């Protein structure tokens, strides 16, 4: 009987371990899979060009393009700043900075906040008038508990402005010549072709005007992106936590170990109930077979 009990317990433990291991693998997969519905997002309409929004930091290309404005003494720039900050309360910080940016005639392009397993995080991207850009960035940093990272950059777009101006002047001259030909010409078929060409040039001029307007808006506002969390580990998973964090992690490990042991014992009992009739039935069948021999 002792041998049967040992066999039943061994089989129950082996099958229980296999079951719990499978459950643990599935749990870890679901735990680390992206979670939907945990982030709050928002955005506001603005008159500023959408290029450079959504927290994307633009910088000059690795291979510089020919600049038609190298001889211009007055340069124009796009301005960008990116911060990674640890704050005491992510919702309160984002709300306060959003209100402050709006009070400085800035525009909130996008913002988001969410909650992970043990941290809160979020970001805000805004366009700020260049004459208030430094003031706003100082305010943003002063209310943070810790600055993890910061990056500021300028992108010279003088060449783009000169190129647009030269193209506009060329099209205006072309339009003037076409209109002059239209006034002087009396051939109906040629006039129709001239009118089509004039319409095409006017459309190109409108495109240039829109691009010039967009460029003015881009250099009038700086793009500010702020990523925040209530713990440094959100930005740097290898960062050392405080003693309290280590104690929490230790107790969490003990809790998880106790949970696993409890689940394992439950499955041992379940499989024991299954293996008892199987083992005893096999023993009875084996004895019956031996007796027939």
PDB file of C-alpha atoms in Angstrom:
ATOM      1  CA  UNK A   1       0.000   0.000   0.000  1.00  0.00           C
ATOM      2  CA  UNK A   2       2.888   2.373   0.745  1.00  0.00           C
ATOM      3  CA  UNK A   3       4.260   1.813  -2.732  1.00  0.00           C
ATOM      4  CA  UNK A   4       0.907   2.679  -4.265  1.00  0.00           C
ATOM      5  CA  UNK A   5       0.693   5.820  -2.156  1.00  0.00           C
ATOM      6  CA  UNK A   6       4.179   6.862  -3.268  1.00  0.00           C
ATOM      7  CA  UNK A   7       3.272   6.197  -6.909  1.00  0.00           C
ATOM      8  CA  UNK A   8       0.042   8.212  -6.621  1.00  0.00           C
ATOM      9  CA  UNK A   9       1.776  11.155  -4.923  1.00  0.00           C
ATOM     10  CA  UNK A  10       4.648  11.139  -7.427  1.00  0.00           C
ATOM     11  CA  UNK A  11       2.314  11.098 -10.427  1.00  0.00           C
ATOM     12  CA  UNK A  12       0.167  13.837  -8.877  1.00  0.00           C
ATOM     13  CA  UNK A  13       3.166  16.074  -8.179  1.00  0.00           C
ATOM     14  CA  UNK A  14       4.628  15.597 -11.672  1.00  0.00           C
ATOM     15  CA  UNK A  15       1.364  16.383 -13.460  1.00  0.00           C
ATOM     16  CA  UNK A  16       0.679  19.301 -11.114  1.00  0.00           C
ATOM     17  CA  UNK A  17       4.112  20.803 -11.812  1.00  0.00           C
ATOM     18  CA  UNK A  18       3.552  20.468 -15.558  1.00  0.00           C
ATOM     19  CA  UNK A  19       0.151  22.147 -15.273  1.00  0.00           C
ATOM     20  CA  UNK A  20       1.376  25.015 -13.090  1.00  0.00           C
ATOM     21  CA  UNK A  21       4.370  25.591 -15.382  1.00  0.00           C
ATOM     22  CA  UNK A  22       2.071  25.843 -18.394  1.00  0.00           C
ATOM     23  CA  UNK A  23      -0.216  28.236 -16.544  1.00  0.00           C
ATOM     24  CA  UNK A  24       2.767  30.350 -15.476  1.00  0.00           C
ATOM     25  CA  UNK A  25       4.050  30.639 -19.058  1.00  0.00           C
ATOM     26  CA  UNK A  26       0.624  31.740 -20.284  1.00  0.00           C
ATOM     27  CA  UNK A  27       0.314  34.237 -17.430  1.00  0.00           C
ATOM     28  CA  UNK A  28       3.700  35.794 -18.204  1.00  0.00           C
ATOM     29  CA  UNK A  29       2.798  36.095 -21.883  1.00  0.00           C
ATOM     30  CA  UNK A  30      -0.426  37.913 -21.079  1.00  0.00           C
ATOM     31  CA  UNK A  31       1.313  40.062 -18.460  1.00  0.00           C
ATOM     32  CA  UNK A  32       3.934  41.349 -20.883  1.00  0.00           C
ATOM     33  CA  UNK A  33       1.629  41.668 -23.886  1.00  0.00           C
ATOM     34  CA  UNK A  34       0.520  45.248 -24.766  1.00  0.00           C
ATOM     35  CA  UNK A  35      -2.560  46.281 -22.803  1.00  0.00           C
ATOM     36  CA  UNK A  36      -5.314  48.278 -24.443  1.00  0.00           C
ATOM     37  CA  UNK A  37      -7.572  50.740 -22.721  1.00  0.00           C
ATOM     38  CA  UNK A  38      -5.109  51.843 -20.020  1.00  0.00           C
ATOM     39  CA  UNK A  39      -4.119  55.157 -21.577  1.00  0.00           C
ATOM     40  CA  UNK A  40      -5.954  58.448 -21.672  1.00  0.00           C
ATOM     41  CA  UNK A  41      -5.158  60.603 -24.672  1.00  0.00           C
ATOM     42  CA  UNK A  42      -6.202  63.975 -25.946  1.00  0.00           C
ATOM     43  CA  UNK A  43      -5.322  66.668 -28.422  1.00  0.00           C
ATOM     44  CA  UNK A  44      -6.285  70.183 -29.397  1.00  0.00           C
ATOM     45  CA  UNK A  45      -6.626  71.882 -32.751  1.00  0.00           C
ATOM     46  CA  UNK A  46      -4.126  74.610 -33.490  1.00  0.00           C
ATOM     47  CA  UNK A  47      -3.164  76.994 -36.261  1.00  0.00           C
ATOM     48  CA  UNK A  48       0.436  75.833 -36.222  1.00  0.00           C
ATOM     49  CA  UNK A  49       1.665  73.445 -38.935  1.00  0.00           C
ATOM     50  CA  UNK A  50       1.266  69.831 -37.882  1.00  0.00           C
ATOM     51  CA  UNK A  51       4.826  68.923 -38.822  1.00  0.00           C
ATOM     52  CA  UNK A  52       6.852  68.076 -35.744  1.00  0.00           C
ATOM     53  CA  UNK A  53       3.848  67.258 -33.577  1.00  0.00           C
ATOM     54  CA  UNK A  54       3.167  64.089 -31.605  1.00  0.00           C
ATOM     55  CA  UNK A  55       6.474  64.368 -29.796  1.00  0.00           C
ATOM     56  CA  UNK A  56       8.673  63.759 -32.815  1.00  0.00           C
ATOM     57  CA  UNK A  57      11.993  65.537 -32.504  1.00  0.00           C
ATOM     58  CA  UNK A  58      13.205  66.742 -35.869  1.00  0.00           C
ATOM     59  CA  UNK A  59      16.864  67.469 -36.454  1.00  0.00           C
ATOM     60  CA  UNK A  60      19.055  68.251 -39.437  1.00  0.00           C
ATOM     61  CA  UNK A  61      19.642  65.240 -41.698  1.00  0.00           C
ATOM     62  CA  UNK A  62      22.774  63.157 -41.449  1.00  0.00           C
ATOM     63  CA  UNK A  63      23.780  64.306 -44.944  1.00  0.00           C
ATOM     64  CA  UNK A  64      23.276  68.095 -45.239  1.00  0.00           C
ATOM     65  CA  UNK A  65      21.293  69.309 -48.242  1.00  0.00           C
ATOM     66  CA  UNK A  66      22.443  72.296 -50.326  1.00  0.00           C
ATOM     67  CA  UNK A  67      21.371  75.486 -48.550  1.00  0.00           C
ATOM     68  CA  UNK A  68      20.327  78.308 -50.847  1.00  0.00           C
ATOM     69  CA  UNK A  69      20.402  80.748 -47.942  1.00  0.00           C
ATOM     70  CA  UNK A  70      24.015  80.434 -46.832  1.00  0.00           C
ATOM     71  CA  UNK A  71      24.654  84.069 -47.713  1.00  0.00           C
ATOM     72  CA  UNK A  72      21.755  85.317 -45.595  1.00  0.00           C
ATOM     73  CA  UNK A  73      22.966  87.063 -42.411  1.00  0.00           C
ATOM     74  CA  UNK A  74      19.595  86.753 -40.654  1.00  0.00           C
ATOM     75  CA  UNK A  75      18.966  83.096 -39.948  1.00  0.00           C
ATOM     76  CA  UNK A  76      15.617  81.498 -39.065  1.00  0.00           C
ATOM     77  CA  UNK A  77      15.336  78.344 -36.974  1.00  0.00           C
ATOM     78  CA  UNK A  78      12.907  75.723 -35.793  1.00  0.00           C
ATOM     79  CA  UNK A  79      13.326  75.070 -32.089  1.00  0.00           C
ATOM     80  CA  UNK A  80      12.777  71.801 -30.203  1.00  0.00           C
ATOM     81  CA  UNK A  81      13.083  70.586 -26.619  1.00  0.00           C
ATOM     82  CA  UNK A  82      12.553  67.141 -25.148  1.00  0.00           C
ATOM     83  CA  UNK A  83      12.511  66.256 -21.442  1.00  0.00           C
ATOM     84  CA  UNK A  84      12.206  63.054 -19.430  1.00  0.00           C
ATOM     85  CA  UNK A  85      11.100  63.849 -15.902  1.00  0.00           C
ATOM     86  CA  UNK A  86      10.211  62.059 -12.690  1.00  0.00           C
ATOM     87  CA  UNK A  87       7.286  63.758 -10.937  1.00  0.00           C
ATOM     88  CA  UNK A  88       5.408  63.117  -7.714  1.00  0.00           C
ATOM     89  CA  UNK A  89       1.961  62.937  -9.310  1.00  0.00           C
ATOM     90  CA  UNK A  90       1.645  62.364 -13.046  1.00  0.00           C
ATOM     91  CA  UNK A  91      -2.041  63.451 -13.398  1.00  0.00           C
ATOM     92  CA  UNK A  92      -1.541  66.624 -11.351  1.00  0.00           C
ATOM     93  CA  UNK A  93       1.691  67.536 -13.148  1.00  0.00           C
ATOM     94  CA  UNK A  94       0.223  67.094 -16.631  1.00  0.00           C
ATOM     95  CA  UNK A  95      -2.881  69.062 -15.734  1.00  0.00           C
ATOM     96  CA  UNK A  96      -0.894  71.944 -14.223  1.00  0.00           C
ATOM     97  CA  UNK A  97       1.585  72.165 -17.096  1.00  0.00           C
ATOM     98  CA  UNK A  98      -1.175  71.953 -19.682  1.00  0.00           C
ATOM     99  CA  UNK A  99      -2.958  74.885 -18.063  1.00  0.00           C
ATOM    100  CA  UNK A 100       0.303  76.838 -17.831  1.00  0.00           C
ATOM    101  CA  UNK A 101       1.185  76.260 -21.498  1.00  0.00           C
ATOM    102  CA  UNK A 102      -2.260  77.463 -22.570  1.00  0.00           C
ATOM    103  CA  UNK A 103      -1.882  80.540 -20.358  1.00  0.00           C
ATOM    104  CA  UNK A 104       1.328  81.385 -22.262  1.00  0.00           C
ATOM    105  CA  UNK A 105      -0.528  81.328 -25.595  1.00  0.00           C
ATOM    106  CA  UNK A 106       0.857  77.896 -26.379  1.00  0.00           C
ATOM    107  CA  UNK A 107      -1.016  75.101 -28.082  1.00  0.00           C
ATOM    108  CA  UNK A 108      -1.258  71.548 -26.732  1.00  0.00           C
ATOM    109  CA  UNK A 109      -0.697  69.232 -29.673  1.00  0.00           C
ATOM    110  CA  UNK A 110      -1.167  65.978 -27.790  1.00  0.00           C
ATOM    111  CA  UNK A 111      -1.096  64.503 -24.320  1.00  0.00           C
ATOM    112  CA  UNK A 112      -1.454  61.080 -22.786  1.00  0.00           C
ATOM    113  CA  UNK A 113      -1.393  59.415 -19.404  1.00  0.00           C
ATOM    114  CA  UNK A 114      -1.590  55.784 -18.368  1.00  0.00           C
ATOM    115  CA  UNK A 115      -0.951  53.320 -15.582  1.00  0.00           C
ATOM    116  CA  UNK A 116       1.353  50.310 -15.583  1.00  0.00           C
ATOM    117  CA  UNK A 117       1.696  47.541 -13.031  1.00  0.00           C
ATOM    118  CA  UNK A 118       3.540  49.709 -10.510  1.00  0.00           C
ATOM    119  CA  UNK A 119       3.909  53.141 -12.110  1.00  0.00           C
ATOM    120  CA  UNK A 120       2.023  55.984 -13.750  1.00  0.00           C
ATOM    121  CA  UNK A 121       3.342  57.679 -16.853  1.00  0.00           C
ATOM    122  CA  UNK A 122       2.369  60.183 -19.507  1.00  0.00           C
ATOM    123  CA  UNK A 123       3.544  62.814 -21.939  1.00  0.00           C
ATOM    124  CA  UNK A 124       2.542  66.167 -23.311  1.00  0.00           C
ATOM    125  CA  UNK A 125       3.584  67.753 -26.600  1.00  0.00           C
ATOM    126  CA  UNK A 126       3.008  71.455 -27.143  1.00  0.00           C
ATOM    127  CA  UNK A 127       3.844  74.323 -29.468  1.00  0.00           C
ATOM    128  CA  UNK A 128       5.058  77.373 -27.550  1.00  0.00           C
ATOM    129  CA  UNK A 129       5.753  80.878 -28.912  1.00  0.00           C
ATOM    130  CA  UNK A 130       9.506  81.212 -29.363  1.00  0.00           C
ATOM    131  CA  UNK A 131       9.662  84.390 -27.272  1.00  0.00           C
ATOM    132  CA  UNK A 132       8.292  82.405 -24.301  1.00  0.00           C
ATOM    133  CA  UNK A 133       9.966  79.083 -25.035  1.00  0.00           C
ATOM    134  CA  UNK A 134      12.780  79.414 -22.464  1.00  0.00           C
ATOM    135  CA  UNK A 135      10.363  80.624 -19.800  1.00  0.00           C
ATOM    136  CA  UNK A 136       8.041  77.675 -20.343  1.00  0.00           C
ATOM    137  CA  UNK A 137      10.849  75.085 -20.331  1.00  0.00           C
ATOM    138  CA  UNK A 138      12.166  76.496 -17.046  1.00  0.00           C
ATOM    139  CA  UNK A 139       8.682  76.179 -15.564  1.00  0.00           C
ATOM    140  CA  UNK A 140       8.372  72.603 -16.832  1.00  0.00           C
ATOM    141  CA  UNK A 141      11.649  71.528 -15.216  1.00  0.00           C
ATOM    142  CA  UNK A 142      11.190  73.429 -11.949  1.00  0.00           C
ATOM    143  CA  UNK A 143       8.126  71.374 -10.999  1.00  0.00           C
ATOM    144  CA  UNK A 144       9.816  67.996 -11.550  1.00  0.00           C
ATOM    145  CA  UNK A 145      11.272  65.857  -8.789  1.00  0.00           C
ATOM    146  CA  UNK A 146      14.137  64.685 -11.005  1.00  0.00           C
ATOM    147  CA  UNK A 147      15.376  65.331 -14.539  1.00  0.00           C
ATOM    148  CA  UNK A 148      16.318  62.044 -16.216  1.00  0.00           C
ATOM    149  CA  UNK A 149      17.107  63.424 -19.650  1.00  0.00           C
ATOM    150  CA  UNK A 150      16.876  66.593 -21.691  1.00  0.00           C
ATOM    151  CA  UNK A 151      17.611  67.503 -25.277  1.00  0.00           C
ATOM    152  CA  UNK A 152      17.356  70.853 -27.051  1.00  0.00           C
ATOM    153  CA  UNK A 153      17.981  71.416 -30.743  1.00  0.00           C
ATOM    154  CA  UNK A 154      17.695  74.024 -33.491  1.00  0.00           C
ATOM    155  CA  UNK A 155      17.091  73.344 -37.160  1.00  0.00           C
ATOM    156  CA  UNK A 156      18.148  76.069 -39.594  1.00  0.00           C
ATOM    157  CA  UNK A 157      15.417  76.549 -42.227  1.00  0.00           C
ATOM    158  CA  UNK A 158      16.771  79.746 -43.768  1.00  0.00           C
ATOM    159  CA  UNK A 159      17.522  77.895 -46.990  1.00  0.00           C
ATOM    160  CA  UNK A 160      13.923  76.711 -47.244  1.00  0.00           C
ATOM    161  CA  UNK A 161      12.688  80.281 -46.919  1.00  0.00           C
ATOM    162  CA  UNK A 162      15.084  81.550 -49.601  1.00  0.00           C
ATOM    163  CA  UNK A 163      14.149  78.688 -51.919  1.00  0.00           C
ATOM    164  CA  UNK A 164      10.433  79.403 -51.529  1.00  0.00           C
ATOM    165  CA  UNK A 165      10.989  83.114 -52.122  1.00  0.00           C
ATOM    166  CA  UNK A 166      13.021  82.464 -55.293  1.00  0.00           C
ATOM    167  CA  UNK A 167      10.399  80.043 -56.589  1.00  0.00           C
ATOM    168  CA  UNK A 168       7.609  82.536 -55.879  1.00  0.00           C
ATOM    169  CA  UNK A 169       9.443  85.296 -57.752  1.00  0.00           C
ATOM    170  CA  UNK A 170      10.055  82.961 -60.705  1.00  0.00           C
ATOM    171  CA  UNK A 171       6.387  81.982 -60.876  1.00  0.00           C
ATOM    172  CA  UNK A 172       5.242  85.592 -60.567  1.00  0.00           C
ATOM    173  CA  UNK A 173       7.478  86.547 -63.495  1.00  0.00           C
ATOM    174  CA  UNK A 174       6.153  83.599 -65.500  1.00  0.00           C
ATOM    175  CA  UNK A 175       2.587  84.610 -64.690  1.00  0.00           C
ATOM    176  CA  UNK A 176       3.250  88.192 -65.775  1.00  0.00           C
ATOM    177  CA  UNK A 177       4.632  87.038 -69.146  1.00  0.00           C
ATOM    178  CA  UNK A 178       1.715  84.684 -69.770  1.00  0.00           C
ATOM    179  CA  UNK A 179      -0.864  87.372 -68.962  1.00  0.00           C
ATOM    180  CA  UNK A 180       0.968  89.780 -71.267  1.00  0.00           C
ATOM    181  CA  UNK A 181       0.838  87.220 -74.103  1.00  0.00           C
ATOM    182  CA  UNK A 182      -2.848  86.689 -73.458  1.00  0.00           C
ATOM    183  CA  UNK A 183      -3.554  90.414 -73.788  1.00  0.00           C
ATOM    184  CA  UNK A 184      -1.581  90.723 -77.024  1.00  0.00           C
ATOM    185  CA  UNK A 185      -2.730  87.512 -78.721  1.00  0.00           C
ATOM    186  CA  UNK A 186      -5.880  87.260 -80.842  1.00  0.00           C
ATOM    187  CA  UNK A 187      -5.813  83.554 -81.684  1.00  0.00           C
ATOM    188  CA  UNK A 188      -8.639  81.783 -79.782  1.00  0.00           C
ATOM    189  CA  UNK A 189      -6.941  78.370 -79.602  1.00  0.00           C
ATOM    190  CA  UNK A 190      -3.694  79.848 -78.322  1.00  0.00           C
ATOM    191  CA  UNK A 191      -5.596  81.948 -75.780  1.00  0.00           C
ATOM    192  CA  UNK A 192      -7.210  78.802 -74.379  1.00  0.00           C
ATOM    193  CA  UNK A 193      -3.768  77.211 -73.918  1.00  0.00           C
ATOM    194  CA  UNK A 194      -2.482  80.398 -72.289  1.00  0.00           C
ATOM    195  CA  UNK A 195      -5.438  80.457 -69.892  1.00  0.00           C
ATOM    196  CA  UNK A 196      -4.714  76.854 -68.896  1.00  0.00           C
ATOM    197  CA  UNK A 197      -1.051  77.683 -68.290  1.00  0.00           C
ATOM    198  CA  UNK A 198      -2.027  80.753 -66.240  1.00  0.00           C
ATOM    199  CA  UNK A 199      -4.363  78.634 -64.099  1.00  0.00           C
ATOM    200  CA  UNK A 200      -1.587  76.079 -63.498  1.00  0.00           C
ATOM    201  CA  UNK A 201       0.900  78.808 -62.484  1.00  0.00           C
ATOM    202  CA  UNK A 202      -1.668  80.367 -60.136  1.00  0.00           C
ATOM    203  CA  UNK A 203      -2.147  76.973 -58.439  1.00  0.00           C
ATOM    204  CA  UNK A 204       1.620  76.673 -57.996  1.00  0.00           C
ATOM    205  CA  UNK A 205       1.735  80.158 -56.511  1.00  0.00           C
ATOM    206  CA  UNK A 206      -0.987  79.207 -54.039  1.00  0.00           C
ATOM    207  CA  UNK A 207       1.028  76.139 -53.023  1.00  0.00           C
ATOM    208  CA  UNK A 208       4.120  78.277 -52.491  1.00  0.00           C
ATOM    209  CA  UNK A 209       2.080  80.749 -50.430  1.00  0.00           C
ATOM    210  CA  UNK A 210       0.798  77.912 -48.212  1.00  0.00           C
ATOM    211  CA  UNK A 211       4.339  76.591 -47.727  1.00  0.00           C
ATOM    212  CA  UNK A 212       5.642  80.045 -46.824  1.00  0.00           C
ATOM    213  CA  UNK A 213       2.815  80.470 -44.328  1.00  0.00           C
ATOM    214  CA  UNK A 214       3.597  77.075 -42.819  1.00  0.00           C
ATOM    215  CA  UNK A 215       7.282  77.943 -42.541  1.00  0.00           C
ATOM    216  CA  UNK A 216       6.457  81.174 -40.710  1.00  0.00           C
ATOM    217  CA  UNK A 217       4.314  79.228 -38.251  1.00  0.00           C
ATOM    218  CA  UNK A 218       7.024  76.626 -37.706  1.00  0.00           C
ATOM    219  CA  UNK A 219       9.650  79.208 -36.775  1.00  0.00           C
ATOM    220  CA  UNK A 220       7.185  81.203 -34.663  1.00  0.00           C
ATOM    221  CA  UNK A 221       6.554  78.258 -32.315  1.00  0.00           C
ATOM    222  CA  UNK A 222       8.958  75.886 -30.607  1.00  0.00           C
ATOM    223  CA  UNK A 223       7.981  72.238 -30.136  1.00  0.00           C
ATOM    224  CA  UNK A 224       8.156  70.994 -26.543  1.00  0.00           C
ATOM    225  CA  UNK A 225       7.806  67.308 -25.635  1.00  0.00           C
ATOM    226  CA  UNK A 226       7.742  66.207 -21.992  1.00  0.00           C
ATOM    227  CA  UNK A 227       7.641  62.549 -20.931  1.00  0.00           C
ATOM    228  CA  UNK A 228       6.887  61.984 -17.242  1.00  0.00           C
ATOM    229  CA  UNK A 229       6.602  59.086 -14.811  1.00  0.00           C
ATOM    230  CA  UNK A 230       6.425  58.713 -11.055  1.00  0.00           C
ATOM    231  CA  UNK A 231       9.472  56.421 -10.954  1.00  0.00           C
ATOM    232  CA  UNK A 232      12.884  56.498 -12.621  1.00  0.00           C
ATOM    233  CA  UNK A 233      12.593  52.831 -13.578  1.00  0.00           C
ATOM    234  CA  UNK A 234      10.070  53.772 -16.262  1.00  0.00           C
ATOM    235  CA  UNK A 235      12.904  55.438 -18.176  1.00  0.00           C
ATOM    236  CA  UNK A 236      15.740  53.243 -16.906  1.00  0.00           C
ATOM    237  CA  UNK A 237      14.711  49.697 -15.932  1.00  0.00           C
ATOM    238  CA  UNK A 238      18.197  49.050 -14.508  1.00  0.00           C
ATOM    239  CA  UNK A 239      17.998  51.961 -12.069  1.00  0.00           C
ATOM    240  CA  UNK A 240      18.405  51.068  -8.402  1.00  0.00           C
ATOM    241  CA  UNK A 241      15.321  51.548  -6.291  1.00  0.00           C
ATOM    242  CA  UNK A 242      15.126  52.806  -2.748  1.00  0.00           C
ATOM    243  CA  UNK A 243      15.288  50.504   0.297  1.00  0.00           C
ATOM    244  CA  UNK A 244      11.509  50.661   0.511  1.00  0.00           C
ATOM    245  CA  UNK A 245      11.258  49.549  -3.119  1.00  0.00           C
ATOM    246  CA  UNK A 246      13.569  46.615  -2.433  1.00  0.00           C
ATOM    247  CA  UNK A 247      11.463  45.594   0.594  1.00  0.00           C
ATOM    248  CA  UNK A 248       8.315  45.776  -1.509  1.00  0.00           C
ATOM    249  CA  UNK A 249       9.961  43.641  -4.168  1.00  0.00           C
ATOM    250  CA  UNK A 250      11.068  41.077  -1.561  1.00  0.00           C
ATOM    251  CA  UNK A 251       7.589  40.810  -0.048  1.00  0.00           C
ATOM    252  CA  UNK A 252       6.154  40.622  -3.530  1.00  0.00           C
ATOM    253  CA  UNK A 253       8.444  37.685  -4.327  1.00  0.00           C
ATOM    254  CA  UNK A 254       7.381  35.917  -1.127  1.00  0.00           C
ATOM    255  CA  UNK A 255       3.746  36.534  -1.976  1.00  0.00           C
ATOM    256  CA  UNK A 256       4.230  35.150  -5.470  1.00  0.00           C
ATOM    257  CA  UNK A 257       6.100  32.112  -4.120  1.00  0.00           C
ATOM    258  CA  UNK A 258       3.316  31.407  -1.613  1.00  0.00           C
ATOM    259  CA  UNK A 259       0.739  31.738  -4.359  1.00  0.00           C
ATOM    260  CA  UNK A 260       2.596  29.273  -6.588  1.00  0.00           C
ATOM    261  CA  UNK A 261       2.974  26.760  -3.749  1.00  0.00           C
ATOM    262  CA  UNK A 262      -0.725  27.057  -2.903  1.00  0.00           C
ATOM    263  CA  UNK A 263      -1.758  26.534  -6.516  1.00  0.00           C
ATOM    264  CA  UNK A 264       0.633  23.569  -6.788  1.00  0.00           C
ATOM    265  CA  UNK A 265      -0.886  21.892  -3.710  1.00  0.00           C
ATOM    266  CA  UNK A 266      -4.394  22.378  -5.078  1.00  0.00           C
ATOM    267  CA  UNK A 267      -3.435  20.712  -8.350  1.00  0.00           C
ATOM    268  CA  UNK A 268      -1.678  17.876  -6.471  1.00  0.00           C
ATOM    269  CA  UNK A 269      -4.948  17.141  -4.664  1.00  0.00           C
ATOM    270  CA  UNK A 270      -6.930  17.355  -7.913  1.00  0.00           C
ATOM    271  CA  UNK A 271      -4.602  14.994  -9.749  1.00  0.00           C
ATOM    272  CA  UNK A 272      -4.441  12.649  -6.748  1.00  0.00           C
ATOM    273  CA  UNK A 273      -8.204  12.224  -6.998  1.00  0.00           C
ATOM    274  CA  UNK A 274      -7.707  11.356 -10.673  1.00  0.00           C
ATOM    275  CA  UNK A 275      -4.696   9.065 -10.188  1.00  0.00           C
ATOM    276  CA  UNK A 276      -6.125   7.030  -7.259  1.00  0.00           C
ATOM    277  CA  UNK A 277      -8.719   5.132  -9.341  1.00  0.00           C
ATOM    278  CA  UNK A 278      -6.273   4.891 -12.232  1.00  0.00           C
ATOM    279  CA  UNK A 279      -3.495   3.345 -10.088  1.00  0.00           C
ATOM    280  CA  UNK A 280      -5.786   1.015  -8.157  1.00  0.00           C
ATOM    281  CA  UNK A 281      -7.577   0.009 -11.339  1.00  0.00           C
ATOM    282  CA  UNK A 282      -4.266  -0.736 -13.024  1.00  0.00           C
ATOM    283  CA  UNK A 283      -3.167  -2.772  -9.979  1.00  0.00           C
ATOM    284  CA  UNK A 284      -6.414  -4.767  -9.993  1.00  0.00           C
ATOM    285  CA  UNK A 285      -6.133  -5.401 -13.750  1.00  0.00           C
ATOM    286  CA  UNK A 286      -2.502  -6.509 -13.375  1.00  0.00           C
ATOM    287  CA  UNK A 287      -3.350  -8.946 -10.548  1.00  0.00           C
ATOM    288  CA  UNK A 288      -6.233 -10.389 -12.520  1.00  0.00           C
ATOM    289  CA  UNK A 289      -3.952 -10.873 -15.484  1.00  0.00           C
ATOM    290  CA  UNK A 290      -1.325 -12.575 -13.291  1.00  0.00           C
ATOM    291  CA  UNK A 291      -3.901 -14.923 -11.752  1.00  0.00           C
ATOM    292  CA  UNK A 292      -4.970 -16.065 -15.212  1.00  0.00           C
ATOM    293  CA  UNK A 293      -1.396 -16.972 -15.989  1.00  0.00           C
TER     294      UNK A 293
END
